[in-house]
PDB file of C-alpha atoms in Angstrom:
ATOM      1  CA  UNK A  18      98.807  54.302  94.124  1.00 37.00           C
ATOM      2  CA  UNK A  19      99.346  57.613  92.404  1.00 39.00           C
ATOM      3  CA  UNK A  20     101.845  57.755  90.001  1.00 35.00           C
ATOM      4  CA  UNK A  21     105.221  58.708  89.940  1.00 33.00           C
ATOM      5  CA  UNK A  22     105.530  61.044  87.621  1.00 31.00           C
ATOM      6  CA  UNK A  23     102.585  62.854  88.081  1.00 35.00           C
ATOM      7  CA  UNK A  24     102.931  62.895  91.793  1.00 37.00           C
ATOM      8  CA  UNK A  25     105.853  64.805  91.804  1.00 38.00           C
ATOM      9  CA  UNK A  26     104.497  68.479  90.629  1.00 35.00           C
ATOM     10  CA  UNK A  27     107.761  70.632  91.456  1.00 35.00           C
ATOM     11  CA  UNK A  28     111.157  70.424  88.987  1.00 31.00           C
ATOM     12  CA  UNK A  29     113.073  70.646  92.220  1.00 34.00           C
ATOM     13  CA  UNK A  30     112.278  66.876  93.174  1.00 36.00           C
ATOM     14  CA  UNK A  31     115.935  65.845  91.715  1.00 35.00           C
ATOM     15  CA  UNK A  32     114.702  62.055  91.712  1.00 38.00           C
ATOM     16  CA  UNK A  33     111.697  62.854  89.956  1.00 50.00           C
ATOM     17  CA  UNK A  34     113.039  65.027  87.372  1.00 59.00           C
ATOM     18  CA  UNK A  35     116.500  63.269  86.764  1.00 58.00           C
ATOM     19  CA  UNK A  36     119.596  64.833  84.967  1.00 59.00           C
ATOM     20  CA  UNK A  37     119.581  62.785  81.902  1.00 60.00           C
ATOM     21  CA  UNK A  38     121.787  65.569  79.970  1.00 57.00           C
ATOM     22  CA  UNK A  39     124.727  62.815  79.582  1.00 66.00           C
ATOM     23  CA  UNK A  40     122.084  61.535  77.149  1.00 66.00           C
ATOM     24  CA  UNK A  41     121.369  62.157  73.797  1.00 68.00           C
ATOM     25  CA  UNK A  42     118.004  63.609  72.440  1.00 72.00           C
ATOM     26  CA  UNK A  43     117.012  60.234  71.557  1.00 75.00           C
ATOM     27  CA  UNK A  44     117.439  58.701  74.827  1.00 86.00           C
ATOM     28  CA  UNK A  45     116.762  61.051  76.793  1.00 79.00           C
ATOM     29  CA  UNK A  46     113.146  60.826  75.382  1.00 82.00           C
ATOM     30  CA  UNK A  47     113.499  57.241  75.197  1.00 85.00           C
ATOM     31  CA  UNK A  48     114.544  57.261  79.313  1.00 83.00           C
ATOM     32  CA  UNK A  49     111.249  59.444  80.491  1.00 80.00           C
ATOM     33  CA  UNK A  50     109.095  57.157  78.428  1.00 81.00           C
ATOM     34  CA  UNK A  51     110.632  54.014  80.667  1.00 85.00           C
ATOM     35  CA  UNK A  52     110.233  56.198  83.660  1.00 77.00           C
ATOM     36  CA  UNK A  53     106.626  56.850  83.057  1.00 76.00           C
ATOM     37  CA  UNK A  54     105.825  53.659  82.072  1.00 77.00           C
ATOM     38  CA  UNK A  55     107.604  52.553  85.474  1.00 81.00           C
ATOM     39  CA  UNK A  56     105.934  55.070  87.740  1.00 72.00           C
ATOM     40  CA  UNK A  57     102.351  54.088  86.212  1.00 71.00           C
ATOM     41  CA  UNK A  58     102.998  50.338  86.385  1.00 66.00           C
ATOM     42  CA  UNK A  59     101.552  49.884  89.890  1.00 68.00           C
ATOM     43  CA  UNK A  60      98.766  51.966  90.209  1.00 74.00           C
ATOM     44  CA  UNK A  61      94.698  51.390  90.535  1.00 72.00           C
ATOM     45  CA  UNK A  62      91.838  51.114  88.156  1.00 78.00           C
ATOM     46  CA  UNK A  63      89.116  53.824  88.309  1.00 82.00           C
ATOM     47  CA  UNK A  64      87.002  51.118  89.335  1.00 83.00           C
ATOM     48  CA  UNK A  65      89.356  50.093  92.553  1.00 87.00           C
ATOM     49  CA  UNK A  66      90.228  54.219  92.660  1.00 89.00           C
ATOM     50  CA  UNK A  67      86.404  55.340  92.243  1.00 92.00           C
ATOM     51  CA  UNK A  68      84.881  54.262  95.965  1.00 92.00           C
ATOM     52  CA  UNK A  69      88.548  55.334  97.814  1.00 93.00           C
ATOM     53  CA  UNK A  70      88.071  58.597  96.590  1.00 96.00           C
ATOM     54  CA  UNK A  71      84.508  59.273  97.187  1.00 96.00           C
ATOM     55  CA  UNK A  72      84.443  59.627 101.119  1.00 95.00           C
ATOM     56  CA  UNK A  73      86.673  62.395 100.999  1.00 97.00           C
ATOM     57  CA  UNK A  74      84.008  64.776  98.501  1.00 98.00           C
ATOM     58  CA  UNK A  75      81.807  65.417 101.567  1.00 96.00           C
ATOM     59  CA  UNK A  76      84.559  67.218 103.298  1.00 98.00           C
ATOM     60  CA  UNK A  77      84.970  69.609 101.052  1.00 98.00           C
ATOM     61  CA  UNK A  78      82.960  72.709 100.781  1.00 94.00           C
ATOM     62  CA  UNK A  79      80.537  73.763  97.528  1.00 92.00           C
ATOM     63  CA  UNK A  80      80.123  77.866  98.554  1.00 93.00           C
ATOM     64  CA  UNK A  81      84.007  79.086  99.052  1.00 95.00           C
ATOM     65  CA  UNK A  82      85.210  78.491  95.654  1.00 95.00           C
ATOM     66  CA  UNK A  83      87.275  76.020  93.250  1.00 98.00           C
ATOM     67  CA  UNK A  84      88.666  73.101  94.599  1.00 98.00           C
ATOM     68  CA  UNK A  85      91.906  71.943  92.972  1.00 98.00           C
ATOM     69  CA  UNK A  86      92.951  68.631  92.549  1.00 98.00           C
ATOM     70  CA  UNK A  87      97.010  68.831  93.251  1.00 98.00           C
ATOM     71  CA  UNK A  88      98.016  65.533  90.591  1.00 95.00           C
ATOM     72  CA  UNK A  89      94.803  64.824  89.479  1.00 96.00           C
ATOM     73  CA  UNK A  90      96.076  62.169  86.907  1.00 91.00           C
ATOM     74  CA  UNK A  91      92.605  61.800  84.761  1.00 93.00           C
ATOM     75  CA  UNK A  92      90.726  63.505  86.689  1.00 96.00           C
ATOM     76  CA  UNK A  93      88.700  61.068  88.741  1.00 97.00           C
ATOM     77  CA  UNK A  94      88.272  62.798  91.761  1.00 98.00           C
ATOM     78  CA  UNK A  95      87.106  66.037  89.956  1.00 98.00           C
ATOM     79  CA  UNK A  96      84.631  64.124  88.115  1.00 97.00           C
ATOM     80  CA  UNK A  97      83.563  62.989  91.859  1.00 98.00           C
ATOM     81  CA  UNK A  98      83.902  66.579  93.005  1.00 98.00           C
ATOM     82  CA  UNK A  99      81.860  68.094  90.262  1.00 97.00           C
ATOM     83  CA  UNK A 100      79.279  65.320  90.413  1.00 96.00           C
ATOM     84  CA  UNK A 101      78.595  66.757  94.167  1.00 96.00           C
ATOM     85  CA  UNK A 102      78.097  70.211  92.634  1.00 96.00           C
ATOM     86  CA  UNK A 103      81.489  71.491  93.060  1.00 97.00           C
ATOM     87  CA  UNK A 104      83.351  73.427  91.031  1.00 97.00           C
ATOM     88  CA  UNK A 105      86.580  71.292  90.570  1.00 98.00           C
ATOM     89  CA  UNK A 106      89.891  72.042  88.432  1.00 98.00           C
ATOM     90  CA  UNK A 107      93.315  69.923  88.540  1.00 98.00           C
ATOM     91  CA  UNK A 108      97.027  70.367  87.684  1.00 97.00           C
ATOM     92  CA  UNK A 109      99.160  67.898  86.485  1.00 94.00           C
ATOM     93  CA  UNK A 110     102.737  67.695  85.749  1.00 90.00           C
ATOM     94  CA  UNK A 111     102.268  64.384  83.172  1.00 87.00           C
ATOM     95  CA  UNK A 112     100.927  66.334  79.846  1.00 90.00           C
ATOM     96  CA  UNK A 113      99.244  62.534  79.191  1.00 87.00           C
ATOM     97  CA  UNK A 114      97.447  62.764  81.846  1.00 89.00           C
ATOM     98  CA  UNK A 115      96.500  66.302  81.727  1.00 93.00           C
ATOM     99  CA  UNK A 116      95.549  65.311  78.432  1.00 94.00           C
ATOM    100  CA  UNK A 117      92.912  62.761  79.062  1.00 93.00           C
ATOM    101  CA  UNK A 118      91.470  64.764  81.259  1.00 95.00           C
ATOM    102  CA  UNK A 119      91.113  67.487  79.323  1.00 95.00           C
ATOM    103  CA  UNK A 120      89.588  65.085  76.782  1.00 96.00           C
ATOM    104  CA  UNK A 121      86.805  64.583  78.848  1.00 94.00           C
ATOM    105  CA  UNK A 122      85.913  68.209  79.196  1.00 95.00           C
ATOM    106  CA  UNK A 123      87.815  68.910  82.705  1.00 96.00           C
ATOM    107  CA  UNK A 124      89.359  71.766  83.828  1.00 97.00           C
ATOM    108  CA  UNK A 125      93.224  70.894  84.147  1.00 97.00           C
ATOM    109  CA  UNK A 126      96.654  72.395  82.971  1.00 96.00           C
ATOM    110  CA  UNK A 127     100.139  70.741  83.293  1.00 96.00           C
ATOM    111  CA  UNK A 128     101.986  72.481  85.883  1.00 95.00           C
ATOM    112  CA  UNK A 129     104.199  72.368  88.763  1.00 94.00           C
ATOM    113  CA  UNK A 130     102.574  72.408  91.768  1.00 96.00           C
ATOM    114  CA  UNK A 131     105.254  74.533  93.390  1.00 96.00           C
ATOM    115  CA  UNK A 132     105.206  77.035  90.954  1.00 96.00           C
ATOM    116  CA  UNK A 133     101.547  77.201  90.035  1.00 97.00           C
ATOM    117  CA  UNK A 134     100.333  77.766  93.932  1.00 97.00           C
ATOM    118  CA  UNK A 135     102.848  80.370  94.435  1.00 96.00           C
ATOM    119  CA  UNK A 136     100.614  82.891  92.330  1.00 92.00           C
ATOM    120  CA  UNK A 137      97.600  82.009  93.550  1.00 96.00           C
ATOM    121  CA  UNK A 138      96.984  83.041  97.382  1.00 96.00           C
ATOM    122  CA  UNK A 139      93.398  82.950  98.815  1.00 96.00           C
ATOM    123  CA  UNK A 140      92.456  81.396  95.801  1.00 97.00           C
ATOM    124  CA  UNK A 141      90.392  77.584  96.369  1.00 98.00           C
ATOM    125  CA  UNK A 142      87.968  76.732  98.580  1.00 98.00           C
ATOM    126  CA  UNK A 143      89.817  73.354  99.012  1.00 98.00           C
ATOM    127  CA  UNK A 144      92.569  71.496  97.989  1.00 98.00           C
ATOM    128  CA  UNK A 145      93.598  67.732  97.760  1.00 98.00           C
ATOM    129  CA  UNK A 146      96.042  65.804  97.005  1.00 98.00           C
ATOM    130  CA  UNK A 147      96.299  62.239  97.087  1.00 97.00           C
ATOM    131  CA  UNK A 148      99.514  60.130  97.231  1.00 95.00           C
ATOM    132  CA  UNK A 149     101.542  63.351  96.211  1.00 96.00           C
ATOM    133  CA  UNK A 150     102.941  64.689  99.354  1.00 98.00           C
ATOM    134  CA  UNK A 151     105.466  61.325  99.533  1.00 96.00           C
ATOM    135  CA  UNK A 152     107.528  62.665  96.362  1.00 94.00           C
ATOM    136  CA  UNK A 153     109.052  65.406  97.996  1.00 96.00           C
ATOM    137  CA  UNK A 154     111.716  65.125 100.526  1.00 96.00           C
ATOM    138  CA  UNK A 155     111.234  66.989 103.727  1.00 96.00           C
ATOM    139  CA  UNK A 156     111.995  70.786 103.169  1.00 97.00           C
ATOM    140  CA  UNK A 157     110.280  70.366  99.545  1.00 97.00           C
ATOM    141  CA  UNK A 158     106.970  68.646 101.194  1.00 98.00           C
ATOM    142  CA  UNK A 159     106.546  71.130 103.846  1.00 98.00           C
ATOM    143  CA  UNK A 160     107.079  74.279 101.251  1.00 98.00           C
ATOM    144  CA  UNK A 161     104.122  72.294  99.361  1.00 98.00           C
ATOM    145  CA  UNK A 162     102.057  72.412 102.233  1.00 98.00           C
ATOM    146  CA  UNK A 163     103.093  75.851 103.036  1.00 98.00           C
ATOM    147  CA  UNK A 164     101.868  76.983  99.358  1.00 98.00           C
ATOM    148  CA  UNK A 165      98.524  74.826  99.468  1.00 98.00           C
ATOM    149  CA  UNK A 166      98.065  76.914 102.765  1.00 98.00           C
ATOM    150  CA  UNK A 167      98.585  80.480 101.379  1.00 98.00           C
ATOM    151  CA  UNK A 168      96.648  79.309  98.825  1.00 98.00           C
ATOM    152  CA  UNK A 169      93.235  78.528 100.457  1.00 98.00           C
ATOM    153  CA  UNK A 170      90.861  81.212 101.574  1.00 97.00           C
ATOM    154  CA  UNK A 171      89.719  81.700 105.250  1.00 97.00           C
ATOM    155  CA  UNK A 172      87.743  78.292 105.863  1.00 97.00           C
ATOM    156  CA  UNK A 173      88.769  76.808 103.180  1.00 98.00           C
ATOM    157  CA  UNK A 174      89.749  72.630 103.278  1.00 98.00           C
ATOM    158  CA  UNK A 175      92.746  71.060 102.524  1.00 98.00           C
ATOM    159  CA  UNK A 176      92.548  67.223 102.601  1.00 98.00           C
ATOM    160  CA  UNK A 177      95.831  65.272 102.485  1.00 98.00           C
ATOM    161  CA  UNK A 178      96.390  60.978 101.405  1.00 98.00           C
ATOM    162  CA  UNK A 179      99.537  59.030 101.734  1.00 97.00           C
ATOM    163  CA  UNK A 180     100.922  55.626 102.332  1.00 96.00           C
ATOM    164  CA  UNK A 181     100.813  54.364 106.044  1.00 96.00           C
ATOM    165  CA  UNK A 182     104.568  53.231 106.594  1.00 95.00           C
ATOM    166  CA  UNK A 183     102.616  51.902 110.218  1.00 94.00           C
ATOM    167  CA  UNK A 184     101.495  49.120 107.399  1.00 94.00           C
ATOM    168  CA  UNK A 185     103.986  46.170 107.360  1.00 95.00           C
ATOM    169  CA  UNK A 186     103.384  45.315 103.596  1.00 93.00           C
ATOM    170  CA  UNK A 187     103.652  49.335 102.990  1.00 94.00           C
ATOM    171  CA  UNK A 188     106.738  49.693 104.790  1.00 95.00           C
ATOM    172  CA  UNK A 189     108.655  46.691 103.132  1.00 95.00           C
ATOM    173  CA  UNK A 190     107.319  46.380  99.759  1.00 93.00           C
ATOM    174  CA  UNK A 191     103.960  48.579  98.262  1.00 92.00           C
ATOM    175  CA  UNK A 192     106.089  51.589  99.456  1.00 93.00           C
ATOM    176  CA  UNK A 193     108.910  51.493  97.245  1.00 92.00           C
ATOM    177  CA  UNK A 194     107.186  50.142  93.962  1.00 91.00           C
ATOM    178  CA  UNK A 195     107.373  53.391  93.263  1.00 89.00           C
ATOM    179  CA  UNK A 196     111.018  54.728  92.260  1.00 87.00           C
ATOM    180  CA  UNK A 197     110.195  58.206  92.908  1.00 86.00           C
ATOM    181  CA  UNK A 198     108.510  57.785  96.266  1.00 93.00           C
ATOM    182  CA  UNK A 199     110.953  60.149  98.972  1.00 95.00           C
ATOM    183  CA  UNK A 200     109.804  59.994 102.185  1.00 97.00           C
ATOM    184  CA  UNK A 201     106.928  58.673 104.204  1.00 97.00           C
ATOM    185  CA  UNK A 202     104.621  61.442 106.424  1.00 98.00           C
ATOM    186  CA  UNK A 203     103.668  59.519 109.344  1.00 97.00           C
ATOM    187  CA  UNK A 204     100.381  60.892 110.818  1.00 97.00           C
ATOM    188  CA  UNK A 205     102.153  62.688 113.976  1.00 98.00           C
ATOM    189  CA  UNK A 206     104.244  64.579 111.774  1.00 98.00           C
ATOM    190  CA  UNK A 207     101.483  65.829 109.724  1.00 98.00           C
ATOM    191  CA  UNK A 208      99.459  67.107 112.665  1.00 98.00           C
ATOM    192  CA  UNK A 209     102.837  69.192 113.674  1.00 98.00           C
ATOM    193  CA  UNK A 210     102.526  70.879 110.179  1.00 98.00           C
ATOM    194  CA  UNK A 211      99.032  71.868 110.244  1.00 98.00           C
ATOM    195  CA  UNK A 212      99.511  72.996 113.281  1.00 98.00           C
ATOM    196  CA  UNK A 213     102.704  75.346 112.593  1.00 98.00           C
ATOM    197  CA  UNK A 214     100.586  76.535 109.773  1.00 98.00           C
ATOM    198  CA  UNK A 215      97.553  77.630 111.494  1.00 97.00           C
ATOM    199  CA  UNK A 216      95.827  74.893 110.198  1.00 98.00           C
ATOM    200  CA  UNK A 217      92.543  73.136 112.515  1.00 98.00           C
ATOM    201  CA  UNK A 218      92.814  69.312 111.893  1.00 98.00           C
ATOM    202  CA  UNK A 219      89.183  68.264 110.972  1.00 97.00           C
ATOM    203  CA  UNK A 220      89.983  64.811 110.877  1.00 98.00           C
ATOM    204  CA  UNK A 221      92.915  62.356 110.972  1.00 98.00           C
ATOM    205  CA  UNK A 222      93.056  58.697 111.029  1.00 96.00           C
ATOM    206  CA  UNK A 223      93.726  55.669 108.610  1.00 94.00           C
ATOM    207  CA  UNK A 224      91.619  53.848 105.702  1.00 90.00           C
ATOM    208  CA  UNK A 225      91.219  50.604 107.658  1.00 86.00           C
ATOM    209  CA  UNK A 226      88.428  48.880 104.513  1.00 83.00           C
ATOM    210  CA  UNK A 227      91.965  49.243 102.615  1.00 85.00           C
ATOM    211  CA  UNK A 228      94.558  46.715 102.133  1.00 82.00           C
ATOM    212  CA  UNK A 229      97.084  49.741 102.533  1.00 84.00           C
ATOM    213  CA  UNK A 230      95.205  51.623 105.354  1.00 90.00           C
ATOM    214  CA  UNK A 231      96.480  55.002 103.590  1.00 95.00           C
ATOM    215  CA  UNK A 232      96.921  58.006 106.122  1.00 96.00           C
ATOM    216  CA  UNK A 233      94.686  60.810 105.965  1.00 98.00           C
ATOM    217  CA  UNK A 234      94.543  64.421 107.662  1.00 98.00           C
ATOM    218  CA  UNK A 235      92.217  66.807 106.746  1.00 98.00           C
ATOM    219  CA  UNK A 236      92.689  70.759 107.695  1.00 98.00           C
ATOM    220  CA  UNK A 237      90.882  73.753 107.978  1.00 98.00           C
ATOM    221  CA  UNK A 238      91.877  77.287 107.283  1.00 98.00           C
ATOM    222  CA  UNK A 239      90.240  79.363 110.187  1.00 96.00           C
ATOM    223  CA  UNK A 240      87.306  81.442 108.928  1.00 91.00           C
ATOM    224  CA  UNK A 241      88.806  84.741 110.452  1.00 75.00           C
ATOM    225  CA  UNK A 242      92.514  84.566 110.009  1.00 58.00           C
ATOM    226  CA  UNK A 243      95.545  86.459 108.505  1.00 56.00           C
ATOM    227  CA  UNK A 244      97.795  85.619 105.815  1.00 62.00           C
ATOM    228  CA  UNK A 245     101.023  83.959 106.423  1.00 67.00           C
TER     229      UNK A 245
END
């Protein structure tokens, strides 16, 4: 799993970014280090996080410009992207994280999803983001998707991972080890998005090698369209 903190990319997500000004400096520093030590404690090695990630390179396309990593974390999937000969760049909201990635020679900024997209239209070739979406309530997920769509150029990819709530163990327990996790995005309700956004589904369906059989949609960006 993703975490947390660096899932949620937009200062809107109240649960993510909670009011702690009943607190003092101190604690209010000493609170968002609990919280981040929280929202890490569950997820993946790069070793368990290395082979889930590399089936979705190949979808994404090496001629239409950057691909951005929406919560890249360290930066795994970027090193996967740029290993493919892709030009990859990421945005985090976690400044650790951003951090370590930047440490090993990645392009990648702290920033807030919401914000950062909204000045960038027709910019990426492709954009993913995995175990983000399921931060943001409903209005605050679809203006996400909204933004990653403006932001893509004609053809470009968008590919999309989150927890399957169809999973039993998901649904009562893996789901909500995560204190910021919102909402689920069930697969039907996904393919309703990308359609109201002009989006062509690519591909849709459910890691089933996975213990959590995450959802995944991938989307297209028509190669002759016009801008929402």
């Amino acid at each position: 799993m993703r975490a947390a903190v660096k899932g949620c990319t937009d200062m809107s997500c109240a649960n993510n970014s909670p009011d702690t000004s009943d607190l003092g400096r101190d604690a209010q520093t000493e609170f968002r280090e609990i919280l981040n030590t929280v929202a890490h404690g569950f997820e993946g090695t790069a070793e368990k996080n290395r082979p889930r990630l590399q089936p979705f390179v190949n979808y994404f396309p090496t001629h239409l410009g950057p691909i951005l990593d929406v919560g890249c974390g360290a930066g795994l999937m970027i090193e996967l992207l740029t290993a493919a000969g892709a030009t990859a760049v990421g945005i985090d909201q976690d400044p650790g994280q951003a951090a370590i990635a930047q440490s090993h020679g990645l392009r990648v900024v702290t920033a807030h999803a919401h914000e950062y997209l909204a000045d960038r239209p027709d910019e990426y070739g492709g954009i993913f983001l995995r175990h983000v979406l399921e931060h943001f309530d409903g209005v605050e997920g679809l203006r996400l998707l909204y933004l990653c769509r403006k932001a893509l150029k004609p053809g470009g990819i968008v590919v999309i991972v989150t927890p399957n709530f169809d999973v039993a163990s998901v649904r009562h327990s893996i789901f909500w080890l995560d204190v910021t996790h919102q909402r689920p995005y069930p697969l039907p309700l996904l393919l309703h998005i990308f359609s109201a956004l002009g989006l062509e589904t690519v591909d849709s369906g459910c890691r089933q090698a996975e213990e959590e059989r995450d959802l995944f949609i991938v989307g297209r960006v028509p190669a002759a369209t016009t801008r929402l």
